[in-house]
Coordinates of C-alpha atoms in Angstrom, one line a residue:
Chain A
X1 CA 12.5 13.4 43.0
X2 CA 12.4 15.2 39.8
X3 CA 10.5 12.9 37.4
X4 CA 7.6 13.8 35.3
X5 CA 4.0 14.2 35.9
X6 CA 3.2 11.9 39.0
X7 CA 1.8 11.4 42.5
X8 CA 4.8 13.5 44.2
X9 CA 3.0 14.9 47.2
X10 CA 1.6 12.8 49.9
X11 CA 0.9 9.1 51.1
X12 CA -0.4 6.3 48.9
X13 CA -2.3 3.3 50.2
X14 CA -1.9 0.6 47.6
X15 CA -3.5 -2.8 47.2
X16 CA -2.2 -5.9 45.2
X17 CA -4.3 -8.8 44.6
X18 CA -3.2 -10.2 41.0
X19 CA -2.4 -13.8 42.1
X20 CA -2.5 -15.7 45.2
X21 CA -1.2 -13.2 47.7
X22 CA -3.3 -10.4 49.1
X23 CA -1.1 -7.3 49.5
X24 CA -1.5 -3.7 51.1
X25 CA 1.2 -1.4 51.8
X26 CA 1.4 2.4 52.4
X27 CA 4.5 4.3 50.8
X28 CA 5.3 7.8 50.4
X29 CA 5.8 10.0 47.5
X30 CA 9.3 10.2 48.7
X31 CA 9.8 6.4 48.3
X32 CA 9.8 5.4 52.0
X33 CA 8.2 2.2 52.7
X34 CA 5.9 2.9 55.7
X35 CA 4.4 -0.7 55.5
X36 CA 4.3 -3.8 53.5
X37 CA 1.6 -6.3 54.4
X38 CA 1.6 -9.5 52.6
X39 CA -1.1 -12.2 53.6
X40 CA 0.6 -15.4 51.7
X41 CA -0.5 -18.9 52.5
X42 CA 2.3 -19.2 55.3
X43 CA 1.3 -16.0 56.8
X44 CA -2.3 -17.0 56.7
X45 CA -2.1 -20.2 58.5
X46 CA -0.1 -18.5 61.1
X47 CA -2.1 -15.3 61.5
X48 CA -5.3 -15.4 60.3
X49 CA -6.1 -19.2 60.7
X50 CA -8.1 -21.4 58.3
X51 CA -7.0 -23.3 55.4
X52 CA -6.8 -21.4 52.3
X53 CA -7.3 -22.4 48.6
X54 CA -4.4 -21.9 46.1
X55 CA -5.5 -19.2 44.1
X56 CA -9.0 -17.9 44.7
X57 CA -10.7 -14.5 44.9
X58 CA -12.7 -15.7 47.5
X59 CA -9.7 -15.7 49.7
X60 CA -8.9 -12.1 48.6
X61 CA -12.4 -11.1 49.3
X62 CA -11.9 -12.5 52.9
X63 CA -8.8 -10.9 53.8
X64 CA -8.4 -7.7 51.8
X65 CA -10.3 -5.2 54.4
X66 CA -7.9 -7.0 57.3
X67 CA -5.0 -6.7 55.2
X68 CA -5.7 -2.9 54.5
X69 CA -6.3 -2.2 57.8
X70 CA -3.0 -4.2 59.0
X71 CA -0.9 -1.9 56.5
X72 CA -2.6 1.4 57.7
X73 CA -1.9 0.3 61.4
X74 CA 1.8 -0.7 60.6
X75 CA 2.1 2.4 59.1
X76 CA 0.9 4.4 62.1
X77 CA -1.7 5.9 60.0
X78 CA -5.4 6.0 59.0
X79 CA -7.3 6.2 56.0
X80 CA -7.9 10.0 56.9
X81 CA -4.1 10.4 56.0
X82 CA -4.0 9.0 52.8
X83 CA -3.9 10.9 49.6
X84 CA -4.0 8.8 46.9
X85 CA -5.0 4.9 46.4
X86 CA -3.2 2.7 44.0
X87 CA -4.2 -0.7 42.8
X88 CA -3.0 -3.5 40.5
X89 CA -5.0 -3.5 37.5
X90 CA -3.3 -6.7 35.7
X91 CA -1.8 -8.8 34.6
X92 CA -3.2 -11.5 36.8
X93 CA -6.2 -13.6 37.8
X94 CA -9.3 -11.6 36.6
X95 CA -11.0 -12.8 39.8
X96 CA -8.5 -12.1 41.9
X97 CA -7.7 -8.8 40.3
X98 CA -11.4 -7.5 40.5
X99 CA -11.5 -7.9 44.3
X100 CA -8.4 -5.6 44.9
X101 CA -9.9 -3.0 42.3
X102 CA -13.1 -3.3 43.5
X103 CA -11.7 -2.7 47.2
X104 CA -9.3 0.0 46.2
X105 CA -12.1 2.0 44.3
X106 CA -14.6 1.7 47.5
X107 CA -11.6 3.2 49.7
X108 CA -11.0 5.9 47.2
X109 CA -14.4 6.9 46.5
X110 CA -15.6 7.2 50.2
X111 CA -13.1 9.9 50.5
X112 CA -13.3 11.3 47.1
X113 CA -9.5 10.4 46.6
X114 CA -7.7 9.9 43.4
X115 CA -7.1 6.5 42.2
X116 CA -3.8 5.1 40.3
X117 CA -4.1 1.9 38.3
X118 CA -0.9 0.1 38.1
X119 CA 0.4 -2.4 36.0
X120 CA 2.1 -5.2 38.1
X121 CA 4.8 -5.8 36.0
X122 CA 5.9 -1.9 36.3
X123 CA 5.8 -2.3 40.0
X124 CA 8.2 -5.1 39.5
X125 CA 10.5 -2.9 37.3
X126 CA 10.5 0.1 39.7
X127 CA 10.6 -2.0 43.0
X128 CA 14.3 -0.7 43.5
X129 CA 13.3 2.9 43.2
X130 CA 11.8 2.5 46.7
X131 CA 13.8 2.7 50.0
X132 CA 16.7 4.4 51.3
X133 CA 19.1 3.9 48.1
X134 CA 17.0 4.3 45.1
X135 CA 18.1 3.1 41.9
X136 CA 18.0 6.1 39.2
X137 CA 17.3 5.8 35.6
X138 CA 18.6 4.9 32.9
X139 CA 18.9 1.2 34.1
X140 CA 18.1 -2.3 33.1
X141 CA 15.4 -4.3 34.9
X142 CA 15.5 -8.1 35.0
X143 CA 11.8 -9.0 36.2
X144 CA 11.6 -13.0 36.6
X145 CA 8.8 -14.5 38.4
X146 CA 6.3 -17.5 38.0
X147 CA 4.2 -15.5 35.5
X148 CA 6.4 -13.2 33.7
X149 CA 10.2 -13.2 32.5
X150 CA 11.5 -10.3 30.7
X151 CA 14.2 -7.5 30.5
X152 CA 13.3 -3.9 30.3
X153 CA 15.1 -0.5 29.8
X154 CA 14.0 1.9 31.9
X155 CA 14.8 5.6 31.1
X156 CA 12.1 7.2 33.2
X157 CA 10.3 5.5 36.1
X158 CA 6.9 6.3 34.6
X159 CA 7.4 3.7 31.7
X160 CA 9.6 0.8 30.8
X161 CA 10.4 -0.7 27.4
X162 CA 10.6 -4.6 26.9
X163 CA 13.9 -5.5 25.1
X164 CA 13.7 -9.2 25.8
X165 CA 11.4 -11.5 26.9
X166 CA 10.3 -15.3 27.5
X167 CA 9.0 -17.2 24.2
X168 CA 7.3 -19.8 26.3
X169 CA 7.7 -20.6 30.0
X170 CA 8.5 -17.9 32.6
X171 CA 11.5 -18.6 34.6
X172 CA 9.5 -19.0 37.9
X173 CA 7.5 -21.6 36.0
X174 CA 10.5 -23.5 34.8
X175 CA 11.4 -23.6 38.6
X176 CA 7.8 -25.1 39.5
X177 CA 7.4 -27.5 36.9
X178 CA 11.3 -28.6 37.4
X179 CA 10.1 -29.3 41.1
X180 CA 7.4 -31.2 40.2
X181 CA 9.5 -33.5 38.1
X182 CA 12.0 -33.7 40.8
X183 CA 9.0 -34.7 43.4
X184 CA 9.5 -31.4 45.4
X185 CA 6.8 -29.1 46.4
X186 CA 5.3 -25.6 45.6
X187 CA 6.6 -23.0 44.9
X188 CA 9.4 -24.8 43.3
X189 CA 11.9 -22.2 43.4
X190 CA 12.8 -22.3 47.2
X191 CA 12.6 -26.0 47.1
X192 CA 15.3 -26.4 44.2
X193 CA 17.6 -23.7 45.6
X194 CA 17.6 -25.6 48.9
X195 CA 18.1 -28.8 47.4
X196 CA 20.7 -27.3 44.9
X197 CA 23.1 -26.6 47.7
X198 CA 23.7 -30.0 48.4
X199 CA 24.6 -31.0 44.6
X200 CA 26.9 -30.4 41.9
X201 CA 25.6 -28.1 39.2
X202 CA 28.4 -29.3 36.6
X203 CA 27.0 -33.1 36.8
X204 CA 24.3 -32.4 34.3
X205 CA 24.5 -30.3 31.1
X206 CA 21.4 -28.9 30.4
X207 CA 20.4 -26.8 27.6
X208 CA 20.8 -22.8 27.9
X209 CA 18.6 -21.8 25.1
X210 CA 19.0 -18.1 23.5
X211 CA 16.5 -17.3 21.2
X212 CA 16.1 -14.1 19.1
X213 CA 18.6 -11.5 20.4
X214 CA 17.6 -11.1 24.0
X215 CA 14.6 -13.3 24.4
X216 CA 14.2 -16.4 26.8
X217 CA 13.1 -19.7 26.3
X218 CA 12.6 -22.3 29.1
X219 CA 10.4 -25.1 27.7
X220 CA 13.2 -27.1 26.2
X221 CA 15.1 -27.1 29.6
X222 CA 12.0 -28.9 31.2
X223 CA 11.9 -31.5 28.6
X224 CA 15.6 -32.0 29.1
X225 CA 15.3 -32.6 33.0
X226 CA 12.2 -35.0 32.4
X227 CA 14.6 -37.2 29.9
X228 CA 17.4 -36.8 32.2
X229 CA 15.2 -38.2 35.4
X230 CA 13.7 -40.8 33.0
X231 CA 17.2 -42.0 31.5
X232 CA 18.7 -42.5 35.2
X233 CA 15.6 -44.4 36.3
X234 CA 13.6 -43.9 39.5
X235 CA 16.2 -45.0 42.2
X236 CA 19.1 -43.3 40.8
X237 CA 17.2 -40.4 39.8
X238 CA 16.3 -40.0 43.3
X239 CA 19.8 -40.5 44.5
X240 CA 21.0 -37.7 42.2
X241 CA 18.3 -35.1 43.0
X242 CA 20.5 -32.7 44.5
X243 CA 22.9 -32.9 41.3
X244 CA 19.7 -32.6 39.1
X245 CA 18.6 -29.6 40.9
X246 CA 21.8 -27.8 41.2
X247 CA 22.4 -28.4 37.4
X248 CA 18.8 -27.4 36.4
X249 CA 18.9 -24.3 38.3
X250 CA 22.5 -23.3 37.2
X251 CA 20.9 -23.6 33.7
X252 CA 18.0 -21.3 34.3
X253 CA 20.3 -18.7 36.3
X254 CA 22.9 -18.9 33.3
X255 CA 20.3 -18.2 30.6
X256 CA 19.2 -15.1 32.8
X257 CA 22.4 -13.9 33.4
X258 CA 23.9 -14.3 29.9
X259 CA 20.9 -12.6 28.5
X260 CA 21.0 -9.5 31.0
X261 CA 24.8 -9.3 30.4
X262 CA 24.0 -9.0 26.5
X263 CA 21.1 -6.6 27.1
X264 CA 23.4 -4.2 29.4
X265 CA 25.8 -4.3 26.5
X266 CA 23.2 -3.7 23.8
X267 CA 21.6 -0.9 25.6
X268 CA 24.7 0.6 26.8
X269 CA 23.4 0.2 30.3
X270 CA 25.2 0.8 33.4
X271 CA 22.9 -0.2 36.2
X272 CA 20.7 -3.4 36.7
X273 CA 17.7 -3.8 38.9
X274 CA 16.2 -7.1 39.4
X275 CA 13.0 -8.3 40.6
X276 CA 10.2 -10.7 40.6
X277 CA 10.0 -13.9 42.9
X278 CA 13.0 -15.6 40.9
X279 CA 15.1 -12.8 42.0
X280 CA 14.8 -14.3 45.6
X281 CA 16.9 -17.1 44.2
X282 CA 20.3 -17.3 45.9
X283 CA 22.3 -18.5 43.0
X284 CA 20.7 -15.8 40.6
X285 CA 21.4 -12.9 43.6
X286 CA 25.0 -14.0 43.6
X287 CA 25.6 -14.6 39.9
X288 CA 24.1 -10.7 39.2
X289 CA 27.1 -9.4 41.2
X290 CA 29.6 -10.6 38.9
X291 CA 28.3 -8.6 35.9
X292 CA 30.6 -5.9 36.4
X293 CA 27.7 -3.2 37.1
X294 CA 26.0 -1.9 40.3
X295 CA 23.1 -4.2 41.0
X296 CA 20.1 -3.4 43.0
X297 CA 18.9 -6.5 44.5
X298 CA 15.8 -5.9 46.5
X299 CA 14.9 -7.3 49.8
X300 CA 12.9 -10.6 49.5
X301 CA 9.6 -9.0 50.4
X302 CA 10.0 -6.5 47.5
X303 CA 10.7 -9.6 45.0
X304 CA 7.8 -11.5 45.6
X305 CA 4.3 -10.1 44.9
X306 CA 3.6 -7.0 47.3
X307 CA 1.7 -3.9 47.3
X308 CA 4.9 -1.4 48.0
X309 CA 5.9 -1.9 44.4
X310 CA 2.5 -1.0 43.1
X311 CA 2.4 2.3 45.4
X312 CA 6.4 2.6 44.3
X313 CA 5.3 2.6 40.5
X314 CA 2.0 5.0 41.2
X315 CA 4.3 7.7 42.4
X316 CA 5.4 8.1 39.1
X317 CA 1.7 8.1 37.3
X318 CA -1.0 10.5 37.0
X319 CA -3.9 9.7 39.2
X320 CA -7.4 9.3 37.9
X321 CA -9.7 11.8 39.8
X322 CA -13.0 10.8 41.6
X323 CA -15.2 9.6 40.1
X324 CA -13.3 8.7 36.8
X325 CA -12.3 5.4 38.0
X326 CA -15.3 4.2 38.9
X327 CA -15.8 2.3 35.6
X328 CA -12.5 1.1 35.6
X329 CA -12.0 -2.6 34.6
X330 CA -9.6 -5.3 35.5
X331 CA -7.1 -6.4 32.7
X332 CA -5.8 -10.1 32.7
X333 CA -3.1 -9.0 30.1
X334 CA -1.7 -5.7 29.5
X335 CA -0.7 -4.7 26.5
Chain B
X1 CA -5.6 -38.7 13.0
X2 CA -2.1 -39.4 14.0
X3 CA 1.2 -37.4 13.3
X4 CA 4.8 -37.7 14.3
X5 CA 7.0 -34.4 14.3
X6 CA 10.6 -34.1 14.7
X7 CA 10.9 -30.2 15.7
X8 CA 8.9 -27.7 17.5
X9 CA 8.3 -26.3 14.0
X10 CA 6.8 -29.2 12.8
X11 CA 4.6 -29.4 15.8
X12 CA 3.3 -25.7 15.2
X13 CA 2.6 -26.8 11.5
X14 CA 0.3 -29.2 12.8
X15 CA -1.5 -26.6 15.5
X16 CA -2.0 -24.6 12.4
X17 CA -3.5 -27.4 10.3
X18 CA -5.8 -28.1 13.0
X19 CA -6.8 -24.5 13.4
X20 CA -7.7 -24.3 9.7
X21 CA -10.7 -26.3 10.5
X22 CA -11.7 -24.2 13.7
X23 CA -14.8 -21.8 13.8
X24 CA -15.7 -19.5 16.8
X25 CA -16.9 -21.3 20.0
X26 CA -14.9 -24.5 19.3
X27 CA -12.9 -26.0 22.2
X28 CA -9.9 -28.1 21.8
X29 CA -8.7 -30.2 24.5
X30 CA -4.8 -30.4 24.4
X31 CA -3.3 -33.0 26.8
X32 CA 0.3 -34.5 27.6
X33 CA 3.0 -34.5 30.1
X34 CA 5.0 -31.7 31.1
X35 CA 7.3 -30.4 28.1
X36 CA 5.6 -32.4 25.4
X37 CA 4.8 -29.5 23.2
X38 CA 1.3 -28.3 24.4
X39 CA 1.9 -24.6 24.1
X40 CA 4.1 -25.0 21.0
X41 CA 1.2 -26.8 19.6
X42 CA -1.4 -23.8 20.5
X43 CA 1.3 -21.5 19.5
X44 CA 1.1 -22.8 15.7
X45 CA -2.8 -22.9 16.0
X46 CA -2.9 -19.4 17.2
X47 CA -0.4 -18.0 14.8
X48 CA -2.8 -19.5 11.9
X49 CA -5.7 -17.8 13.4
X50 CA -3.9 -14.5 13.2
X51 CA -2.4 -14.1 16.6
X52 CA 0.9 -11.8 16.2
X53 CA 2.1 -11.2 19.7
X54 CA 3.9 -13.9 22.1
X55 CA 2.0 -17.0 23.0
X56 CA 3.5 -18.2 26.1
X57 CA 2.5 -20.6 28.9
X58 CA -0.6 -19.3 30.5
X59 CA 0.0 -22.0 33.4
X60 CA 0.0 -18.9 35.9
X61 CA -2.5 -16.9 35.2
X62 CA -4.6 -20.0 34.1
X63 CA -5.8 -18.2 30.6
X64 CA -4.7 -15.7 28.1
X65 CA -6.9 -14.0 25.5
X66 CA -4.9 -13.3 22.3
X67 CA -6.4 -10.8 19.7
X68 CA -6.2 -12.5 16.0
X69 CA -8.6 -12.9 13.2
X70 CA -11.0 -14.0 16.0
X71 CA -10.3 -14.2 19.7
X72 CA -8.2 -17.0 20.8
X73 CA -8.7 -18.3 24.4
X74 CA -5.4 -20.3 25.6
X75 CA -6.4 -21.8 28.9
X76 CA -4.1 -23.8 31.3
X77 CA -5.6 -25.7 34.0
X78 CA -2.4 -27.0 35.5
X79 CA -2.7 -25.3 38.7
X80 CA -6.3 -26.4 39.3
X81 CA -5.4 -29.5 40.9
X82 CA -4.6 -27.4 43.7
X83 CA -7.9 -25.7 43.4
X84 CA -10.7 -28.0 44.6
X85 CA -14.1 -26.5 44.7
X86 CA -13.0 -23.5 42.6
X87 CA -16.0 -21.9 40.9
X88 CA -16.6 -23.6 37.3
X89 CA -17.6 -19.9 36.1
X90 CA -13.9 -19.3 36.2
X91 CA -14.0 -21.0 32.7
X92 CA -16.8 -18.8 31.6
X93 CA -14.5 -15.9 31.7
X94 CA -12.3 -17.5 28.8
X95 CA -14.6 -19.7 26.7
X96 CA -17.3 -17.7 24.9
X97 CA -19.2 -18.2 21.6
X98 CA -16.9 -15.6 19.8
X99 CA -13.6 -17.3 20.5
X100 CA -11.5 -20.3 19.8
X101 CA -10.4 -22.0 22.9
X102 CA -7.4 -24.2 23.7
X103 CA -7.5 -25.7 27.0
X104 CA -4.0 -27.3 28.3
X105 CA -4.4 -30.0 31.2
X106 CA -8.2 -30.0 30.7
X107 CA -8.4 -33.0 33.1
X108 CA -9.3 -30.8 36.1
X109 CA -12.3 -29.4 34.6
X110 CA -13.3 -32.3 32.4
X111 CA -17.1 -32.3 32.9
X112 CA -17.1 -28.4 32.3
X113 CA -16.7 -28.6 28.6
X114 CA -19.9 -29.0 26.8
X115 CA -18.7 -28.4 23.3
X116 CA -15.2 -30.1 22.5
X117 CA -14.5 -30.0 19.0
X118 CA -11.1 -31.7 19.0
X119 CA -8.8 -33.7 21.5
X120 CA -5.1 -33.5 20.8
X121 CA -2.6 -35.7 22.8
X122 CA 1.0 -34.9 22.7
X123 CA 3.7 -37.7 23.7
X124 CA 7.5 -37.7 23.8
X125 CA 9.2 -39.8 21.6
X126 CA 12.7 -38.8 22.9
X127 CA 14.5 -35.5 21.9
X128 CA 12.6 -33.2 19.9
X129 CA 10.3 -36.0 18.6
X130 CA 6.5 -36.0 19.3
X131 CA 3.6 -38.2 18.4
X132 CA 0.4 -36.0 18.3
X133 CA -3.1 -37.7 18.3
X134 CA -5.8 -35.8 17.0
X135 CA -9.7 -37.0 17.6

C-alpha cells in the first residue's frame, strides 16, 4: 500500500487490553489478519475456566501471556518471526492498559524489536483497512462503542480528524443504561437488539437529539426511557418491553445514521466505515446500507475490542526503536 | 442548600456555583438516578474550573482527568458494583491532593473517601426539571 511512513514490512504482533477483553493478534503489513484472539468473559468461561471480574487488570495479567501465545500459535508463527510489536497505549482503564503495555514492552525488548504505541480509537477508525477488501481513504468513519461515539474524517490512514462526537454518553453506554432500565443484562447492546426484534419501533417516540453541527447527545434519551417506563407502570412496562426496546434502539440508530449522513455531505466523502461495539447492532448495520455510499461493515470480531485493529493501525505509524519505548506510559485519555 | 432547575443549562449553573467554593484536594460526591443530570452538573462545575474540552460520561473508563485551571478528576463508579473486591487503589489514580474530584455513583466505594467536601443529590421532577440538594 502506498501510504506514508509506516511499518510496511513484516509481521506485527499486537496486544490490546484497554478494557475488559484481553486481546492479541498477528497481522501483516499488507493487512492480512493471521490471527485475532479475544479473551472476553464468554470465552474465558469456556476456554480458560474460572470466574472473571468484569474489569480488572488482574485478569489481563493472568491471561495476557496465554492469549499472546494463542495468537502466535493460531497464526502458525512464533516470536522469532515477529518484526514489530504494537500495543494500545490508551484511552481506556489505566490499570488494564498498563498490563498490555508492560507485556508488549517486554516482548519487544527481549528481541530488541521496535514497538508501536497505538491510540485505541485509531484502531477502530482503520479496522476496515484490514482484510481482503480494504477501504481506501478518503472516507468517513463512524465509531460507536461503550466508551466512545464520534465521526472522523480519514484522508490518510496514519491519522484521523474528529468532525463530530458525543457531548455526554456514548451510544454503547446508552444501550447499556437503557438495558438496565429495562431490566435486561449487560452488555445491553445485544440484549436490546434481540428484544427489539419482537417489538414495534414506532410505538414510543423517543427524542433524537442533534446538538451542534455533527455532534451527538444520548443522555436525554436515557431520561425519556426512564419516564416512559414510569408512566406505563411496572406491569404495563413489562408487557411493552419489546416495543420500548425497539423504539429506544430506533432512536439511537436514527441519531447515528442522520449525523453520519450529514457528515458525509458536509465533508464531501463518498465512502463510510463503521466500527466499535455498536457497529455489531443489526439495525445499525442495515440502516447504514441506505446511505447511498459504499459502506464497510467489519465482521463482529473487528467491531468489538480486538488487537487486529491495533496491528492494523500500527502498519501506518512510525515504530519506536529499542530502547526508546521502555519509558512509555499508558494514557487513560488521548488528546 | 436546595435548588430546582428547569433546564440542563440551569443544572450546569448550579455546578458552577458549587465549583466556585472548591479547592484542590476537595471531593464532591454526586448521586442520583440514571438520567438525573449528574454529568450535566459536573460539566457546569468543570467549565467553571477552566475545563474547555468535552466533559462526557466517564462510566466506561471509570474516570477522566480534565485539564483546567486546576485538574478536575471526573470519576464514575457505576460499573463498580460488578467489580466486587476491586483494588481500592483504583481511586488513588484519580483522587489526588492537587485535583478537585467529582465522583458519580460513589455508593460502591463509600468508605474509601476520607475527605468529602460536598454531597450533591439530583432528583427527577419530570421533564427537564430537577431538584438539586447540596450538603
